[in-house]
Structures are given as C-alpha cells and as structure tokens.
Tab-separated table of C-alpha atoms in Angstrom:
chain	number	residue	atom	x	y	z
A	1	MET	CA	66.915	-5.718	-66.512
A	2	LYS	CA	70.111	-4.318	-68.026
A	3	LEU	CA	69.895	-2.092	-71.115
A	4	ALA	CA	72.848	-0.903	-73.213
A	5	ILE	CA	72.609	2.153	-75.468
A	6	THR	CA	75.443	2.169	-77.991
A	7	ASN	CA	76.969	4.036	-80.909
A	8	GLY	CA	75.831	7.569	-80.078
A	9	THR	CA	77.070	11.036	-79.237
A	10	ILE	CA	76.243	11.869	-75.630
A	11	ILE	CA	75.131	15.376	-74.646
A	12	ASP	CA	74.710	14.882	-70.909
A	13	GLY	CA	72.852	18.112	-70.046
A	14	THR	CA	75.573	19.495	-67.782
A	15	GLY	CA	77.002	21.766	-70.454
A	16	ALA	CA	80.048	19.528	-70.951
A	17	PRO	CA	81.222	18.995	-74.547
A	18	PRO	CA	79.539	16.128	-76.406
A	19	ARG	CA	81.407	12.840	-76.515
A	20	SER	CA	81.078	9.542	-78.311
A	21	GLY	CA	80.137	6.651	-76.076
A	22	SER	CA	77.594	4.254	-74.678
A	23	MET	CA	75.383	4.011	-71.618
A	24	VAL	CA	74.114	1.253	-69.383
A	25	VAL	CA	70.765	1.325	-67.610
A	26	THR	CA	69.933	-1.181	-64.896
A	27	ASN	CA	66.215	-1.272	-64.127
A	28	ASN	CA	65.316	2.430	-63.830
A	29	ARG	CA	68.748	3.988	-63.161
A	30	ILE	CA	71.814	4.909	-65.190
A	31	THR	CA	74.593	2.628	-63.983
A	32	ALA	CA	77.436	3.349	-66.411
A	33	ILE	CA	78.536	5.901	-68.990
A	34	LEU	CA	81.296	4.524	-71.187
A	35	THR	CA	83.669	5.922	-73.767
A	36	LYS	CA	83.631	4.507	-77.275
A	37	ASN	CA	86.748	2.492	-76.393
A	38	ASP	CA	85.330	0.831	-73.270
A	39	PRO	CA	84.057	-2.744	-73.612
A	40	LEU	CA	80.304	-3.064	-73.202
A	41	PRO	CA	79.003	-5.296	-70.417
A	42	GLU	CA	76.515	-7.990	-71.219
A	43	ALA	CA	72.979	-6.627	-71.428
A	44	ASP	CA	69.465	-8.020	-71.710
A	45	GLN	CA	68.681	-5.520	-74.474
A	46	THR	CA	70.747	-3.226	-76.668
A	47	ILE	CA	69.596	-0.084	-78.468
A	48	ASP	CA	71.857	1.093	-81.281
A	49	ALA	CA	71.723	4.895	-81.514
A	50	LYS	CA	73.143	4.577	-85.047
A	51	GLY	CA	75.279	7.681	-84.780
A	52	GLY	CA	72.494	9.799	-83.342
A	53	THR	CA	72.538	11.959	-80.236
A	54	ILE	CA	71.773	10.714	-76.724
A	55	LEU	CA	70.365	13.357	-74.366
A	56	PRO	CA	68.482	13.588	-71.079
A	57	GLY	CA	64.715	13.377	-71.332
A	58	LEU	CA	63.306	16.850	-71.906
A	59	ILE	CA	61.437	18.796	-69.251
A	60	ASP	CA	58.703	21.180	-70.401
A	61	ALA	CA	58.727	24.045	-67.915
A	62	HIS	CA	55.365	25.476	-68.943
A	63	ASP	CA	52.474	23.368	-70.211
A	64	HIS	CA	48.694	23.261	-69.761
A	65	GLN	CA	47.494	19.754	-70.452
A	66	THR	CA	43.798	20.530	-70.658
A	67	TYR	CA	44.347	22.698	-73.729
A	68	HIS	CA	47.506	21.145	-75.130
A	69	ASN	CA	47.087	21.083	-78.952
A	70	THR	CA	43.378	21.905	-78.779
A	71	PHE	CA	41.165	24.130	-80.882
A	72	GLY	CA	38.828	26.960	-79.978
A	73	VAL	CA	38.610	30.058	-77.832
A	74	LEU	CA	40.301	29.383	-74.501
A	75	GLN	CA	37.514	30.964	-72.420
A	76	TRP	CA	35.155	28.359	-73.884
A	77	GLN	CA	37.621	25.508	-73.436
A	78	TRP	CA	38.062	26.382	-69.771
A	79	THR	CA	34.358	25.737	-69.134
A	80	LEU	CA	34.269	22.183	-70.525
A	81	PRO	CA	33.053	19.394	-68.212
A	82	ARG	CA	35.670	17.811	-65.990
A	83	ASP	CA	35.551	14.439	-67.762
A	84	GLN	CA	36.432	16.083	-71.090
A	85	LEU	CA	39.319	17.931	-69.486
A	86	ILE	CA	40.646	14.672	-68.039
A	87	ILE	CA	40.451	12.960	-71.445
A	88	ARG	CA	42.253	15.884	-73.050
A	89	SER	CA	45.003	15.631	-70.443
A	90	CYS	CA	45.538	11.944	-71.166
A	91	ILE	CA	45.922	12.677	-74.876
A	92	ALA	CA	48.250	15.595	-74.130
A	93	ALA	CA	50.477	13.367	-72.023
A	94	LEU	CA	50.998	10.890	-74.857
A	95	ASP	CA	51.701	13.688	-77.303
A	96	ALA	CA	54.292	15.282	-75.037
A	97	LEU	CA	55.999	11.939	-74.428
A	98	ARG	CA	56.325	11.188	-78.144
A	99	HIS	CA	58.171	14.517	-78.526
A	100	GLY	CA	60.730	13.440	-75.924
A	101	VAL	CA	59.222	15.197	-72.906
A	102	THR	CA	59.548	12.926	-69.880
A	103	THR	CA	58.603	15.516	-67.224
A	104	ILE	CA	56.157	18.418	-67.279
A	105	ARG	CA	55.710	21.457	-65.081
A	106	GLU	CA	51.951	21.826	-65.389
A	107	MET	CA	50.911	25.449	-64.988
A	108	GLY	CA	47.206	25.382	-64.223
A	109	ALA	CA	43.969	23.610	-65.084
A	110	ALA	CA	40.290	24.280	-64.526
A	111	GLY	CA	38.932	22.223	-61.642
A	112	ALA	CA	42.472	21.219	-60.663
A	113	THR	CA	42.332	18.214	-62.993
A	114	ASN	CA	46.131	18.364	-63.019
A	115	PHE	CA	46.186	16.866	-59.521
A	116	SER	CA	44.242	13.846	-60.805
A	117	ILE	CA	46.593	13.407	-63.756
A	118	LYS	CA	49.637	13.766	-61.521
A	119	LYS	CA	48.408	10.955	-59.266
A	120	ALA	CA	47.560	8.706	-62.210
A	121	MET	CA	51.022	9.218	-63.708
A	122	ALA	CA	52.751	8.563	-60.414
A	123	SER	CA	50.794	5.338	-59.859
A	124	GLY	CA	51.438	4.080	-63.380
A	125	ASP	CA	47.778	4.139	-64.392
A	126	LEU	CA	48.568	6.503	-67.283
A	127	ILE	CA	51.448	6.703	-69.759
A	128	GLY	CA	53.043	10.100	-70.061
A	129	PRO	CA	55.471	12.557	-68.498
A	130	ARG	CA	55.694	12.772	-64.726
A	131	ILE	CA	53.828	15.847	-63.529
A	132	PHE	CA	54.822	18.710	-61.239
A	133	THR	CA	51.942	21.114	-60.870
A	134	CYS	CA	50.644	24.246	-59.181
A	135	GLY	CA	47.072	22.956	-59.154
A	136	MET	CA	45.036	26.107	-59.740
A	137	PRO	CA	46.877	29.416	-60.117
A	138	LEU	CA	45.884	32.423	-58.036
A	139	THR	CA	44.372	35.520	-59.621
A	140	VAL	CA	42.537	38.571	-58.313
A	141	THR	CA	38.745	38.534	-58.420
A	142	GLY	CA	37.784	38.663	-62.095
A	143	GLY	CA	41.469	38.680	-63.032
A	144	TYR	CA	43.416	37.066	-65.831
A	145	ALA	CA	42.262	33.520	-66.654
A	146	TYR	CA	40.016	33.427	-63.583
A	147	ARG	CA	38.170	30.404	-65.008
A	148	ILE	CA	41.178	28.193	-64.314
A	149	CYS	CA	42.251	29.982	-61.145
A	150	THR	CA	41.433	30.475	-57.503
A	151	GLU	CA	40.403	34.101	-56.980
A	152	ALA	CA	41.984	35.753	-53.955
A	153	ASP	CA	42.152	39.334	-52.679
A	154	GLY	CA	44.117	40.997	-49.901
A	155	PRO	CA	47.207	39.568	-48.174
A	156	GLU	CA	45.218	37.284	-45.887
A	157	GLY	CA	43.023	36.048	-48.714
A	158	VAL	CA	46.116	35.249	-50.741
A	159	ARG	CA	47.725	33.442	-47.806
A	160	THR	CA	44.637	31.289	-47.408
A	161	ALA	CA	44.566	30.471	-51.125
A	162	VAL	CA	48.258	29.497	-51.094
A	163	ARG	CA	47.706	27.227	-48.114
A	164	GLN	CA	44.756	25.580	-49.837
A	165	GLN	CA	46.773	24.778	-52.965
A	166	LEU	CA	49.569	23.359	-50.827
A	167	LYS	CA	47.033	21.285	-48.916
A	168	ASN	CA	45.715	19.964	-52.243
A	169	GLY	CA	49.209	18.832	-53.223
A	170	ALA	CA	50.725	21.694	-55.223
A	171	ASP	CA	54.435	21.338	-55.968
A	172	PHE	CA	54.745	25.107	-56.407
A	173	ILE	CA	52.510	28.169	-56.383
A	174	LYS	CA	51.567	30.152	-59.472
A	175	LEU	CA	50.229	33.711	-59.517
A	176	MET	CA	48.677	35.588	-62.419
A	177	ALA	CA	50.504	38.854	-61.801
A	178	SER	CA	49.451	40.614	-65.009
A	179	ASN	CA	46.533	40.792	-67.407
A	180	GLU	CA	47.159	41.288	-71.111
A	181	LYS	CA	44.437	42.997	-73.113
A	182	PRO	CA	44.138	45.759	-75.732
A	183	LEU	CA	45.000	49.102	-74.155
A	184	PRO	CA	44.820	51.784	-76.866
A	185	GLY	CA	47.348	54.552	-76.417
A	186	ARG	CA	49.594	52.536	-74.092
A	187	GLU	CA	52.998	51.211	-75.020
A	188	GLU	CA	52.543	48.079	-72.904
A	189	GLN	CA	49.409	46.041	-73.475
A	190	SER	CA	49.458	44.667	-69.946
A	191	LEU	CA	48.175	45.641	-66.500
A	192	ALA	CA	49.684	44.613	-63.174
A	193	GLN	CA	47.549	42.442	-60.892
A	194	PHE	CA	47.969	41.930	-57.145
A	195	THR	CA	49.433	44.543	-54.846
A	196	LYS	CA	52.980	44.342	-53.567
A	197	GLU	CA	51.587	43.261	-50.197
A	198	GLU	CA	49.581	40.463	-51.791
A	199	LEU	CA	52.552	39.226	-53.786
A	200	ARG	CA	54.781	39.305	-50.719
A	201	ALA	CA	52.191	37.357	-48.706
A	202	ALA	CA	52.093	34.630	-51.354
A	203	VAL	CA	55.877	34.397	-51.566
A	204	ASP	CA	56.326	34.344	-47.799
A	205	GLU	CA	53.707	31.614	-47.388
A	206	ALA	CA	55.101	29.456	-50.192
A	207	HIS	CA	58.733	29.844	-49.159
A	208	ALA	CA	57.856	29.000	-45.563
A	209	ALA	CA	56.500	25.711	-46.916
A	210	GLY	CA	59.654	25.151	-48.982
A	211	VAL	CA	58.099	25.621	-52.434
A	212	LYS	CA	58.780	28.085	-55.241
A	213	VAL	CA	56.535	30.771	-56.695
A	214	ALA	CA	56.017	31.176	-60.433
A	215	VAL	CA	54.305	34.224	-61.891
A	216	HIS	CA	52.614	34.969	-65.164
A	217	ALA	CA	54.069	38.465	-65.547
A	218	CYS	CA	54.358	40.441	-68.754
A	219	GLY	CA	54.301	44.195	-68.127
A	220	SER	CA	57.347	45.953	-66.681
A	221	LYS	CA	55.422	47.107	-63.598
A	222	ALA	CA	54.174	43.596	-62.852
A	223	ILE	CA	57.645	42.120	-63.338
A	224	GLU	CA	59.189	44.757	-61.074
A	225	GLN	CA	56.633	44.114	-58.316
A	226	CYS	CA	57.214	40.379	-58.573
A	227	LEU	CA	60.968	40.815	-58.263
A	228	ASP	CA	60.428	43.089	-55.262
A	229	ALA	CA	58.369	40.298	-53.697
A	230	GLY	CA	61.085	37.690	-54.339
A	231	VAL	CA	59.336	35.320	-56.755
A	232	ASP	CA	61.333	32.413	-58.160
A	233	THR	CA	60.284	32.257	-61.820
A	234	ILE	CA	58.972	34.724	-64.393
A	235	GLU	CA	56.748	33.230	-67.086
A	236	HIS	CA	56.446	34.881	-70.531
A	237	GLY	CA	57.973	38.235	-69.571
A	238	VAL	CA	56.721	40.268	-72.516
A	239	TYR	CA	58.088	43.818	-72.052
A	240	LEU	CA	60.959	42.534	-69.909
A	241	ASN	CA	63.573	45.272	-70.192
A	242	ARG	CA	67.334	45.092	-69.676
A	243	GLU	CA	67.265	46.684	-66.217
A	244	LEU	CA	64.722	44.175	-64.919
A	245	ALA	CA	66.546	41.301	-66.598
A	246	GLN	CA	69.709	42.352	-64.795
A	247	ARG	CA	67.782	42.232	-61.520
A	248	MET	CA	66.578	38.735	-62.386
A	249	LYS	CA	70.162	37.628	-62.929
A	250	GLU	CA	71.273	39.127	-59.616
A	251	GLN	CA	68.368	37.559	-57.732
A	252	GLY	CA	68.730	34.158	-59.421
A	253	THR	CA	65.220	34.300	-60.872
A	254	TYR	CA	64.420	31.676	-63.498
A	255	TYR	CA	62.956	32.851	-66.797
A	256	SER	CA	60.632	30.901	-69.092
A	257	PRO	CA	60.102	33.169	-72.124
A	258	THR	CA	57.710	30.888	-74.069
A	259	LEU	CA	58.673	32.644	-77.301
A	260	GLY	CA	56.567	30.516	-79.626
A	261	ILE	CA	53.104	30.767	-78.101
A	262	TYR	CA	52.306	34.299	-79.250
A	263	GLU	CA	53.274	33.453	-82.829
A	264	PHE	CA	51.248	30.239	-82.773
A	265	ASP	CA	48.214	32.103	-81.436
A	266	THR	CA	48.314	34.394	-84.462
A	267	ASP	CA	47.513	31.365	-86.633
A	268	LEU	CA	43.769	31.004	-87.257
A	269	PHE	CA	44.359	27.249	-87.601
A	270	TRP	CA	43.864	27.032	-83.831
A	271	ARG	CA	40.428	28.682	-84.018
A	272	ARG	CA	41.213	31.196	-81.287
A	273	GLY	CA	39.520	33.928	-83.311
A	274	GLU	CA	40.678	36.925	-85.328
A	275	ALA	CA	40.653	39.276	-82.317
A	276	LYS	CA	42.998	36.947	-80.420
A	277	ALA	CA	45.262	36.604	-83.454
A	278	LYS	CA	45.422	40.376	-83.975
A	279	PHE	CA	46.294	41.021	-80.333
A	280	CYS	CA	48.928	38.275	-80.266
A	281	ARG	CA	50.665	39.867	-83.240
A	282	ILE	CA	51.224	42.920	-81.030
A	283	LEU	CA	52.538	40.813	-78.139
A	284	MET	CA	54.735	38.719	-80.436
A	285	LYS	CA	56.388	41.812	-81.908
A	286	ALA	CA	57.023	43.344	-78.477
A	287	HIS	CA	58.309	40.051	-77.080
A	288	ARG	CA	60.820	39.596	-79.894
A	289	GLU	CA	62.057	43.175	-79.650
A	290	HIS	CA	62.593	43.011	-75.894
A	291	PHE	CA	64.163	39.544	-76.106
A	292	GLU	CA	66.816	40.917	-78.451
A	293	THR	CA	67.887	43.386	-75.753
A	294	ILE	CA	68.206	40.843	-72.918
A	295	HIS	CA	69.229	37.518	-74.508
A	296	ASN	CA	72.934	38.015	-73.743
A	297	ILE	CA	72.570	38.875	-70.045
A	298	GLY	CA	73.019	35.285	-68.880
A	299	LEU	CA	69.698	34.591	-67.208
A	300	LYS	CA	68.665	31.243	-65.730
A	301	TRP	CA	66.859	30.211	-68.899
A	302	THR	CA	64.174	27.549	-68.884
A	303	VAL	CA	62.249	26.073	-71.806
A	304	GLY	CA	58.449	25.975	-71.767
A	305	THR	CA	55.932	25.560	-74.579
A	306	ASP	CA	52.630	26.859	-73.167
A	307	ALA	CA	50.443	24.141	-74.659
A	308	ILE	CA	50.549	24.239	-78.483
A	309	VAL	CA	54.195	24.758	-79.406
A	310	PRO	CA	56.244	21.547	-79.926
A	311	ILE	CA	59.216	21.653	-77.577
A	312	ALA	CA	61.705	21.207	-80.423
A	313	THR	CA	60.150	24.247	-82.113
A	314	GLU	CA	60.443	26.322	-78.933
A	315	MET	CA	64.095	25.316	-78.583
A	316	GLN	CA	64.718	26.253	-82.205
A	317	LYS	CA	63.096	29.671	-81.716
A	318	LEU	CA	65.321	30.369	-78.721
A	319	VAL	CA	68.404	29.607	-80.795
A	320	HIS	CA	67.209	31.792	-83.648
A	321	ALA	CA	66.590	34.572	-81.114
A	322	GLY	CA	70.216	34.499	-80.007
A	323	LEU	CA	70.772	31.802	-77.387
A	324	ASP	CA	73.595	29.307	-77.781
A	325	PRO	CA	72.384	25.776	-78.713
A	326	MET	CA	74.109	24.175	-75.712
A	327	THR	CA	72.514	26.767	-73.412
A	328	VAL	CA	69.089	25.854	-74.789
A	329	ILE	CA	69.664	22.115	-74.317
A	330	VAL	CA	70.899	22.634	-70.749
A	331	SER	CA	67.878	24.874	-70.116
A	332	ALA	CA	65.443	22.169	-71.261
A	333	THR	CA	67.131	19.553	-69.103
A	334	ARG	CA	69.399	20.465	-66.191
A	335	THR	CA	68.064	23.961	-65.456
A	336	ASN	CA	64.452	22.842	-65.650
A	337	ALA	CA	65.226	19.963	-63.278
A	338	GLU	CA	66.896	22.375	-60.882
A	339	MET	CA	63.913	24.710	-61.040
A	340	ILE	CA	61.433	21.987	-60.086
A	341	GLY	CA	63.721	20.767	-57.296
A	342	ARG	CA	64.553	17.369	-58.807
A	343	LEU	CA	68.120	17.769	-60.001
A	344	GLU	CA	69.189	14.855	-57.799
A	345	ASP	CA	67.206	12.496	-60.079
A	346	LEU	CA	66.496	14.287	-63.346
A	347	GLY	CA	67.924	16.623	-65.949
A	348	THR	CA	71.358	15.141	-66.708
A	349	LEU	CA	72.866	11.856	-67.835
A	350	GLU	CA	74.917	10.839	-64.816
A	351	VAL	CA	75.445	7.561	-63.011
A	352	GLY	CA	72.826	7.047	-60.328
A	353	LYS	CA	70.146	9.232	-61.891
A	354	LEU	CA	66.794	8.067	-63.194
A	355	ALA	CA	67.034	6.736	-66.723
A	356	ASP	CA	65.183	9.493	-68.559
A	357	ILE	CA	66.936	9.370	-71.930
A	358	LEU	CA	66.187	10.656	-75.414
A	359	ILE	CA	67.744	9.507	-78.692
A	360	VAL	CA	67.417	11.751	-81.746
A	361	ASP	CA	68.760	11.530	-85.263
A	362	GLY	CA	71.244	14.265	-86.096
A	363	ASN	CA	73.163	16.795	-84.035
A	364	PRO	CA	71.045	19.498	-82.348
A	365	LEU	CA	74.156	21.543	-81.571
A	366	LYS	CA	74.545	22.077	-85.306
A	367	GLU	CA	70.835	22.309	-86.123
A	368	MET	CA	68.299	22.538	-83.279
A	369	SER	CA	65.491	21.292	-85.526
A	370	HIS	CA	67.084	17.835	-85.163
A	371	MET	CA	65.479	17.723	-81.696
A	372	ALA	CA	62.270	16.855	-83.538
A	373	ASN	CA	63.861	13.675	-84.948
A	374	VAL	CA	62.932	11.598	-81.906
A	375	LYS	CA	63.716	7.908	-82.298
A	376	VAL	CA	63.604	6.493	-78.770
A	377	ILE	CA	62.249	7.797	-75.459
A	378	ILE	CA	63.235	6.159	-72.189
A	379	GLN	CA	61.462	7.235	-69.036
A	380	GLY	CA	62.543	5.700	-65.759
A	381	GLY	CA	63.957	2.760	-67.699
A	382	LYS	CA	60.780	2.156	-69.731
A	383	ILE	CA	61.269	2.301	-73.487
A	384	TYR	CA	58.856	4.062	-75.846
A	385	TYR	CA	58.933	4.687	-79.571
A	386	PRO	CA	57.129	7.626	-81.221
A	387	ASP	CA	55.559	5.329	-83.816
A	388	GLN	CA	53.941	3.355	-81.004
A	389	LEU	CA	52.426	6.445	-79.399
A	390	LEU	CA	51.247	8.276	-82.523
A	391	PRO	CA	48.369	5.887	-83.406
A	392	MET	CA	46.944	6.487	-79.905
A	393	LEU	CA	46.502	10.211	-80.679
A	394	PRO	CA	43.610	11.869	-82.536
A	395	SER	CA	44.122	13.613	-85.871
A	396	MET	CA	45.614	17.086	-85.512
A	397	GLN	CA	42.932	18.798	-87.571
A	398	PRO	CA	40.548	21.551	-86.460
A	399	PRO	CA	36.852	20.676	-86.200
A	400	PRO	CA	34.593	21.704	-89.110
A	401	GLU	CA	33.295	25.264	-89.031
C-alpha cells in the first residue's frame, strides 16, 4: 500500500530547519520526502495535513504503564493483582498512542508485566506504542520502590540480578540509585543507594552484554557515584548541579529530567495523599532551581513523562524552563531513538526508516502546546486517529472518596 501525506510543514527530527513538502509511505517504510514543488506519485490513500506540522512519532523516554494516569497511593497500586496491572497497561498504551507516542521506554513494573506487554505489542495482539523495557529495576534490600524492583545487595548479588533481567528479555538495566524522603535539616531530600562497587558491577555486567544502564538518581552524591560508575542515563536528576552536569556532557550521559511529574504529584486530584503532595512541592522547587543553572550546558536531553504527565505538557515545560523548541522536539524523537539504540529505524523522518509519523495542527516551534493538537498518528505504516482511540479509554476521573 502506498500512502501520500501532503500539504504540511515537515520537522524531520534531525534538527534541520522545517520545510514545506509531502511524504510517501510504502507499506511500513518512508519511501520519499518531496518538496512542495515536486509532483506527487500516485497513491492508494492520501492524507492532507491541511497546513499542519508533520513530525516523527514521539518516543516517551520514561513511562510506567501500570500506573499511567491512575489514581491512588503508589505503594498500594504496586500491590494490585497481576491481571489488573495488565489491564492498566493496555489502557495506558492506547492513551499514549493517542497523544502521538509511538514508542515507549518502559521503566519498571511490578511482576515484570512490562515483558508481557512488550511481547503482545510486538506480535500485534495489542494496539499501542512499541515497548523497550528494563523489566524490573534493581534496588537495595528495602530500597526505593522495592515493590516493583528486584532487591540486590553486594557486587555479586547485583551481577546476578542484572543477568536475570537480561535473561528475562530486558532491553536495558535500571537501578534505583537514590531514595527520596523527608530528611529534616538536610538541604537535599535524597539518600544515595548502592555502593560504588555495586554500581560498577551493574554497569560492567550490562555493558558486557551490550545494553545501557539507566539510573533513578536525584541527590548529588548518588549522581556523582553513578557518573563514576559510567552509567548511560540519569533519570529525574533533582539536585543536579552545574559541575555534575558538565561531567554528564563530557561523558555523553543522557538526561531525562521529567520536569512535570513533581508538579503533577502535588495535585490532590491524583489521590496520592497530602503527605506526598507536600513532599513533592519541595522536590519540584529544588528541581526547577537546579534546572535553571544547567539548562544551557548542552546535555543530551531526552523527554520522559513518568506516567501521568502528557508528553506535550512535558515538552512545553522544558521550553518554559529554557530549552529551545527545536532541541525539545529533537530530544523527543531523534535523541530518544539514539538512546534506546534504534536510530537506524526510528526517531527521524528519512527515507528508509519505519513510518512512525505524527501530524499536528499548528507550529510547535512557535508554541509547543500545539504538540497536543494531534490529528493523525502513523505507526509502522498503520494509521490511527485520536477520536478512534478515545472512546476505548475510561473516564479520566478519580474514584469516589
């Protein structure tokens, strides 16, 4: 089947200036990118972008499908039966797709349900973004988010846990390298987890297998230890200072700041509880202040939502915090594809690549909120419309008290 997409402004994800033109998709691949003056070949179907913007499908670098847009205290949600977690993941996949997300880096699920969802997506049994996942993250015994993690202690214990996740099918390894909790009298509300030796063991084991290591790391000590160990991506990075950010740039470490999640968790709408909201106000303030000091360093930015923040909202927050709109778009497409090791197929609009394409009304380079105006989603050549997917989703209202 040959599909033509016409009458749009193309932002191809490479960082090149936008240009007016059309595209041709044959089956599941991009086969031509044309200027507005080129004649269009005959096609089986034509989509008129109507002056909108044509972009690569978005990649969410940090999502948790089992509590994507869900209500209630996370510690309770993490203990739900496996069948409920699977159902939640199916709903989350549809919701992400309708927002233009065609690929997800899934960052951890209780019972490793993310492996099941990944297989179902790959086989075509479910509709939703393709999944790259860590399976279950690693944490120390009793450590941060241990209910959705594999607990491991000591270098050899960590090596064994890494090998087990790889055996289960993990695309990368994730470590919980810090634990955020109220610490009266301390400037940083975060404690480092794992020793340097444990972190190094995990990195060595993962890199020997050819996969990257992502770390949940917020305090400056935890971030420093992770950089010493040679991790590949820093997630969240609250309290990331300029000196450590400079090290990240020099080492080529990717950074997923997830700016929106702490603000969203201050909203009692999500039923996380007043204590959670109060603590997240502290983290949100610190995160914003530190981000202001490092946003111009030129890090390898990625865009991740962390479950309840719409990706267009996260992109808008990054722009408001100081990043250039084109940098944010490239981060959500090309850089994210590079980070997951799939740049040969994903992340940019180039001939030969998989046809993951997004059409939005408006110009996100002028106003990033236009990324929410999704009109058409194409994933691997398959066409979806948000209005088709929305009726398949439950009402976004909290349960009664």
